[in-house]
Amino acid sequence: MENMLHLRYTPSQPAALPDHYVFSSDQLPAATAADRVTLPLIDMSGDRDEVRRAILDAGKEFGFFMVVTLSSHKFRLTYQEHVVNHGVPEQVMKDMEDVCEEFFRLPAEDKAHLYSEERHKPNRIFSGATYDTGGEKYWRDCLRLALPYPVGDGTKDWPDKPEGIREKIQNFTLLTRSVGLELLRMLSEGMGLRPDYFEGEISSGDVVLNINHYPPCPNPSKTLGLPPHCDRNLITLLLPGKVYGLDVAYNGEWIKVDPVPNTLVVNFGQQLEVVTNGLLKSIEHRTVTNAAVARTAVATFLMPKPDCVIGPAEEFISKENPPCYRTVMFRDFMRIYNVVKLGSSLNLTTNLKTVQKDV
């Protein structure tokens, strides 16, 4: 537990960045533009045909987009024609942000029983490196939780402090899962598939949450909160928090994503790339750090079941467009991708087709 960053580094106690957090300059290319970019905003309450087109267009262009609550009056004044009701009430998102920030402020003894470096443990708190890139560590602490579906007693190993944390996280997770499934239905319809195409084993594994906390960093220019990576799951929904920290790869460069109040940032996982034979791409992204303030962000991953066999679907294969990816069981994909070195990824050359050759 003494390894937790948020227990050791605070703005009032600056410290030098330890060497094992330092990356070389070629591994840390700066974002191209100084200004931050607002991702496409999708209005899920509009005409369904238009919504489907907007999701596909944003997905093909960026691989990322946002959905936003209708109840935010301040946001409505600024982005009047783009406001969205995505099905997660503003208060639920605020409660989630507040309880997660409060969790990381708890005394160490209230979290010690959750600390584990065992990567296959479904519910745990850990710190530092989760990617094998030669020994470097990343400037983040993470509370990782798994929610089985149906829920049952799946939350019994979750933290019980602060008060109400289990109920607030479960409520947020179930609502966010529903948004993810609706987005998948719209994607299916937009690509000419039956609406329930991505229902069943490919989307009914545990819902996994990474509640990521990035304490103030002594030298943000020398390290990362998370390295460039693509998500291995089906689809991801991110509650980005109030502080900038997300960069997305775009046209071979990095763009800074501006956090917008009451939004969920959506991106495609690698299983969508495989199933669509590359029509939809899982795009690299990374997390940068901040010297002045902490950032807490919640990533919700919709996962296939471990035994689900995933490969290019016949609807996306033709003589002119042969399969570009191998068909493998999801547990095998996770095992192989977990040990692939990400050194090349730090130079924006991640290629899922190359990774799959190692399966």
XYZ file of C-alpha atoms in Angstrom:
359
model
C 0.000 0.000 0.000
C 2.984 2.304 0.490
C 3.355 2.265 -3.308
C 0.168 4.275 -3.857
C 1.081 7.557 -5.508
C -1.743 9.551 -3.954
C -0.428 8.695 -0.492
C 3.063 10.005 -1.266
C 2.710 13.013 -3.553
C 0.611 16.102 -2.873
C 0.801 19.687 -4.175
C 1.976 20.845 -0.740
C 4.778 18.278 -0.696
C 6.551 18.506 -4.072
C 9.088 15.793 -4.827
C 11.431 15.041 -7.686
C 10.124 12.589 -10.263
C 11.688 9.161 -9.535
C 13.837 7.830 -12.357
C 11.629 4.805 -13.055
C 8.777 7.159 -14.051
C 10.912 9.059 -16.566
C 10.505 8.380 -20.293
C 12.904 9.376 -23.028
C 11.967 12.354 -25.203
C 11.237 10.166 -28.254
C 8.616 8.288 -26.212
C 6.824 11.496 -25.254
C 5.950 13.420 -28.429
C 3.979 16.516 -27.475
C 0.473 17.185 -28.705
C 0.616 19.030 -32.017
C -1.554 22.031 -31.143
C -1.534 24.012 -27.932
C -5.328 24.374 -27.983
C -7.601 21.591 -26.835
C -10.152 20.009 -29.163
C -13.806 19.232 -28.478
C -14.674 15.804 -29.865
C -17.831 15.344 -31.975
C -20.977 15.534 -29.844
C -23.663 12.989 -30.699
C -27.341 13.786 -30.132
C -28.852 10.396 -29.339
C -32.305 11.917 -28.912
C -32.497 13.171 -32.492
C -33.668 11.486 -35.655
C -32.437 7.913 -35.487
C -31.102 7.833 -39.039
C -29.123 11.021 -38.401
C -27.816 9.693 -35.079
C -26.603 6.476 -36.729
C -24.803 8.437 -39.425
C -23.257 10.782 -36.867
C -21.922 7.879 -34.783
C -20.420 6.164 -37.821
C -18.949 9.389 -39.183
C -17.385 10.337 -35.849
C -16.164 6.788 -35.311
C -14.522 6.579 -38.727
C -12.987 10.049 -38.458
C -11.768 10.073 -34.838
C -12.654 6.710 -33.300
C -13.902 8.878 -30.414
C -16.976 11.010 -29.732
C -18.961 12.422 -26.814
C -22.474 12.048 -25.484
C -23.806 14.684 -23.097
C -26.714 15.180 -20.664
C -29.694 17.275 -21.699
C -30.151 18.677 -18.193
C -26.990 20.786 -18.092
C -28.319 24.312 -18.683
C -24.849 25.871 -18.748
C -23.749 23.442 -21.445
C -26.948 23.973 -23.415
C -26.216 27.674 -23.782
C -22.813 26.950 -25.289
C -23.541 23.929 -27.482
C -27.247 24.373 -28.125
C -27.618 22.242 -31.230
C -25.466 19.358 -29.989
C -26.864 18.596 -26.538
C -27.609 14.933 -25.878
C -29.627 12.917 -23.412
C -27.512 9.781 -23.122
C -29.474 8.122 -20.325
C -27.115 8.786 -17.396
C -28.569 11.651 -15.312
C -26.311 14.543 -14.451
C -26.699 13.853 -10.722
C -25.611 10.224 -11.179
C -22.427 11.360 -12.908
C -21.765 13.978 -10.233
C -22.315 11.400 -7.481
C -19.892 9.064 -9.251
C -17.207 11.728 -9.578
C -17.620 12.820 -5.959
C -17.566 9.352 -4.398
C -14.520 8.269 -6.438
C -12.575 11.381 -5.466
C -13.590 10.834 -1.849
C -12.404 7.224 -2.026
C -8.879 8.303 -2.923
C -8.893 10.769 -0.019
C -9.596 8.006 2.508
C -6.875 7.070 5.006
C -4.545 4.309 3.812
C -5.887 1.833 6.374
C -9.361 2.031 4.807
C -7.984 0.887 1.441
C -5.147 -1.459 2.406
C -7.240 -4.650 2.110
C -7.967 -3.831 -1.546
C -4.342 -3.383 -2.594
C -2.998 -6.138 -4.852
C -0.487 -6.560 -7.669
C -2.263 -9.751 -8.835
C -3.375 -8.764 -12.315
C -6.104 -11.382 -12.632
C -7.865 -10.372 -9.423
C -11.162 -8.747 -10.532
C -11.471 -6.218 -7.698
C -8.358 -4.443 -6.453
C -6.445 -1.206 -6.111
C -2.973 -0.905 -7.581
C -0.424 1.617 -8.751
C 2.212 2.205 -11.406
C 2.846 -0.091 -14.344
C 0.196 -2.218 -16.020
C 1.925 -2.328 -19.399
C 5.254 -4.013 -20.116
C 7.421 -1.400 -21.811
C 10.772 -2.133 -20.255
C 10.243 -1.313 -16.610
C 8.893 2.241 -16.686
C 6.002 3.083 -14.390
C 3.011 5.300 -15.032
C 1.739 8.132 -12.867
C -1.613 6.697 -11.839
C -3.404 4.824 -9.098
C -6.320 2.618 -10.123
C -9.309 1.076 -8.387
C -10.399 -1.710 -10.722
C -13.820 -3.284 -10.226
C -15.736 -5.955 -12.142
C -19.532 -6.043 -12.255
C -20.978 -9.390 -13.417
C -24.231 -9.282 -15.314
C -26.790 -10.092 -13.961
C -25.419 -8.409 -10.843
C -26.306 -10.856 -8.045
C -23.713 -10.552 -5.265
C -21.047 -9.249 -7.648
C -20.361 -6.158 -5.547
C -19.573 -7.933 -2.278
C -15.815 -7.489 -2.743
C -16.086 -3.809 -3.639
C -14.971 -1.125 -1.163
C -17.557 -0.194 1.459
C -16.147 3.254 2.215
C -17.029 6.041 1.785
C -20.675 5.496 2.651
C -22.833 4.652 -0.353
C -19.939 3.936 -2.701
C -21.218 0.506 -3.814
C -24.697 1.751 -4.630
C -23.449 4.826 -6.489
C -20.910 2.897 -8.557
C -23.386 0.122 -9.377
C -26.054 2.605 -10.435
C -23.621 4.492 -12.669
C -22.256 1.270 -14.162
C -25.631 -0.212 -15.059
C -26.792 3.026 -16.688
C -23.532 3.403 -18.589
C -23.735 -0.205 -19.763
C -27.190 0.542 -21.169
C -25.814 3.518 -23.079
C -23.065 1.324 -24.509
C -25.563 -1.292 -25.676
C -27.739 1.362 -27.305
C -24.711 2.750 -29.131
C -23.906 -0.752 -30.354
C -27.467 -1.145 -31.614
C -27.183 2.119 -33.525
C -23.832 1.092 -34.959
C -25.344 -2.203 -36.079
C -28.242 -0.471 -37.806
C -25.911 2.091 -39.376
C -23.812 -0.695 -40.906
C -26.846 -2.550 -42.235
C -26.821 -5.279 -39.578
C -29.656 -6.487 -37.383
C -30.015 -4.261 -34.266
C -29.054 -7.033 -31.814
C -25.903 -7.980 -33.743
C -23.575 -7.158 -30.821
C -25.791 -8.628 -28.116
C -25.075 -11.998 -26.532
C -21.649 -13.347 -25.596
C -19.708 -10.578 -27.295
C -21.141 -7.908 -24.952
C -22.292 -9.845 -21.877
C -19.017 -10.410 -20.046
C -18.253 -8.561 -16.823
C -18.467 -4.795 -17.019
C -15.003 -3.655 -15.922
C -14.373 -0.258 -14.350
C -10.999 1.426 -14.100
C -11.346 4.292 -11.648
C -8.093 6.069 -12.451
C -6.582 8.674 -10.146
C -3.656 10.808 -11.317
C -2.084 12.747 -8.431
C -0.268 16.035 -9.094
C 2.994 15.158 -10.812
C 6.383 16.792 -10.060
C 7.333 16.834 -13.767
C 4.506 16.148 -16.250
C 6.810 16.694 -19.238
C 8.821 13.559 -18.364
C 6.150 10.925 -17.700
C 2.646 9.690 -18.540
C -0.438 8.667 -16.622
C -1.062 5.921 -19.175
C 0.948 5.079 -22.314
C -0.474 5.136 -25.842
C -2.732 2.118 -26.120
C -5.893 0.765 -27.714
C -8.649 -0.748 -25.589
C -8.933 -4.526 -25.876
C -12.663 -4.757 -25.197
C -15.750 -4.055 -27.340
C -16.625 -0.433 -26.513
C -15.489 2.000 -23.806
C -17.334 4.862 -22.110
C -15.218 7.326 -20.137
C -16.331 9.759 -17.460
C -13.369 12.088 -18.050
C -13.490 14.232 -14.920
C -13.056 17.979 -14.714
C -9.335 18.201 -15.566
C -7.724 17.805 -18.996
C -5.666 14.629 -19.343
C -6.773 12.687 -22.439
C -4.828 12.799 -25.718
C -6.051 10.996 -28.854
C -3.993 9.982 -31.898
C -5.273 11.719 -35.019
C -3.585 11.706 -38.430
C -0.343 10.489 -36.887
C -0.238 13.200 -34.226
C -1.648 13.831 -30.768
C -4.644 16.059 -30.095
C -5.695 17.250 -26.632
C -9.288 16.424 -25.712
C -11.091 19.190 -23.863
C -13.137 17.826 -20.929
C -16.770 18.959 -21.192
C -19.081 18.925 -18.147
C -21.500 15.996 -17.877
C -20.138 14.083 -20.846
C -19.220 10.510 -21.551
C -16.380 10.034 -24.023
C -16.932 6.951 -26.201
C -14.330 4.976 -28.142
C -14.272 1.668 -29.999
C -12.408 -1.321 -28.589
C -10.322 -3.737 -30.615
C -13.060 -6.363 -30.769
C -15.165 -3.960 -32.844
C -12.198 -3.510 -35.152
C -11.839 -7.280 -35.538
C -15.539 -7.993 -36.097
C -15.882 -5.219 -38.696
C -12.645 -6.365 -40.399
C -11.126 -2.917 -39.917
C -14.122 -0.806 -41.016
C -14.155 0.626 -37.493
C -10.803 1.267 -35.866
C -9.708 1.168 -32.251
C -7.689 4.375 -31.908
C -4.653 4.948 -29.716
C -4.963 7.293 -26.789
C -2.876 8.212 -23.762
C -3.137 10.069 -20.456
C -0.929 13.000 -19.565
C -0.339 14.335 -16.068
C -0.772 17.667 -14.326
C 1.559 19.472 -11.940
C -1.077 21.423 -10.033
C -4.179 19.317 -9.514
C -5.264 15.691 -9.308
C -7.492 14.125 -11.957
C -9.939 11.263 -11.456
C -11.517 9.561 -14.482
C -13.712 6.457 -14.780
C -13.439 4.105 -17.765
C -16.298 1.619 -18.246
C -15.394 -1.334 -20.477
C -18.057 -3.548 -22.072
C -16.372 -6.938 -22.359
C -17.062 -10.161 -24.255
C -17.317 -13.384 -22.288
C -13.903 -15.090 -21.996
C -14.958 -18.054 -24.179
C -16.494 -15.898 -26.897
C -14.902 -16.629 -30.293
C -14.328 -13.374 -32.185
C -13.214 -12.802 -35.759
C -14.187 -10.845 -38.873
C -17.896 -11.280 -39.497
C -19.021 -12.624 -42.860
C -20.934 -9.385 -43.510
C -17.583 -7.565 -43.755
C -15.734 -10.124 -45.874
C -15.674 -10.379 -49.656
C -13.316 -11.346 -52.453
C -12.146 -7.737 -52.565
C -11.989 -7.487 -48.774
C -10.582 -10.747 -47.324
C -10.233 -11.296 -43.555
C -7.554 -9.057 -42.061
C -7.652 -10.549 -38.548
C -7.538 -14.020 -37.084
C -10.519 -15.567 -35.322
C -9.602 -16.321 -31.705
C -11.208 -16.862 -28.337
C -11.381 -13.617 -26.374
C -9.437 -15.028 -23.419
C -6.588 -15.907 -25.814
C -6.655 -12.432 -27.337
C -6.398 -10.903 -23.856
C -3.520 -13.186 -22.924
C -1.481 -12.482 -26.051
C -2.178 -8.759 -26.211
C -1.322 -8.447 -22.527
C 2.300 -9.445 -23.110
C 2.931 -7.611 -26.387
C 5.568 -4.919 -25.922
C 4.190 -1.411 -26.326
C 7.481 0.251 -27.257
C 6.332 0.638 -30.840
C 2.990 1.909 -29.602
C 4.766 4.816 -27.963
C 5.706 5.854 -31.502
C 2.130 5.599 -32.785
C 2.654 2.403 -34.779
C 0.346 0.010 -32.960
C -1.142 -2.381 -35.493
C -3.651 -4.968 -34.368
C -3.009 -7.107 -37.442
C 0.665 -7.383 -36.486
C -0.207 -8.156 -32.871
C -2.483 -10.978 -33.941
C 0.340 -12.701 -35.802
C 1.681 -13.603 -32.361
C -1.500 -15.441 -31.379
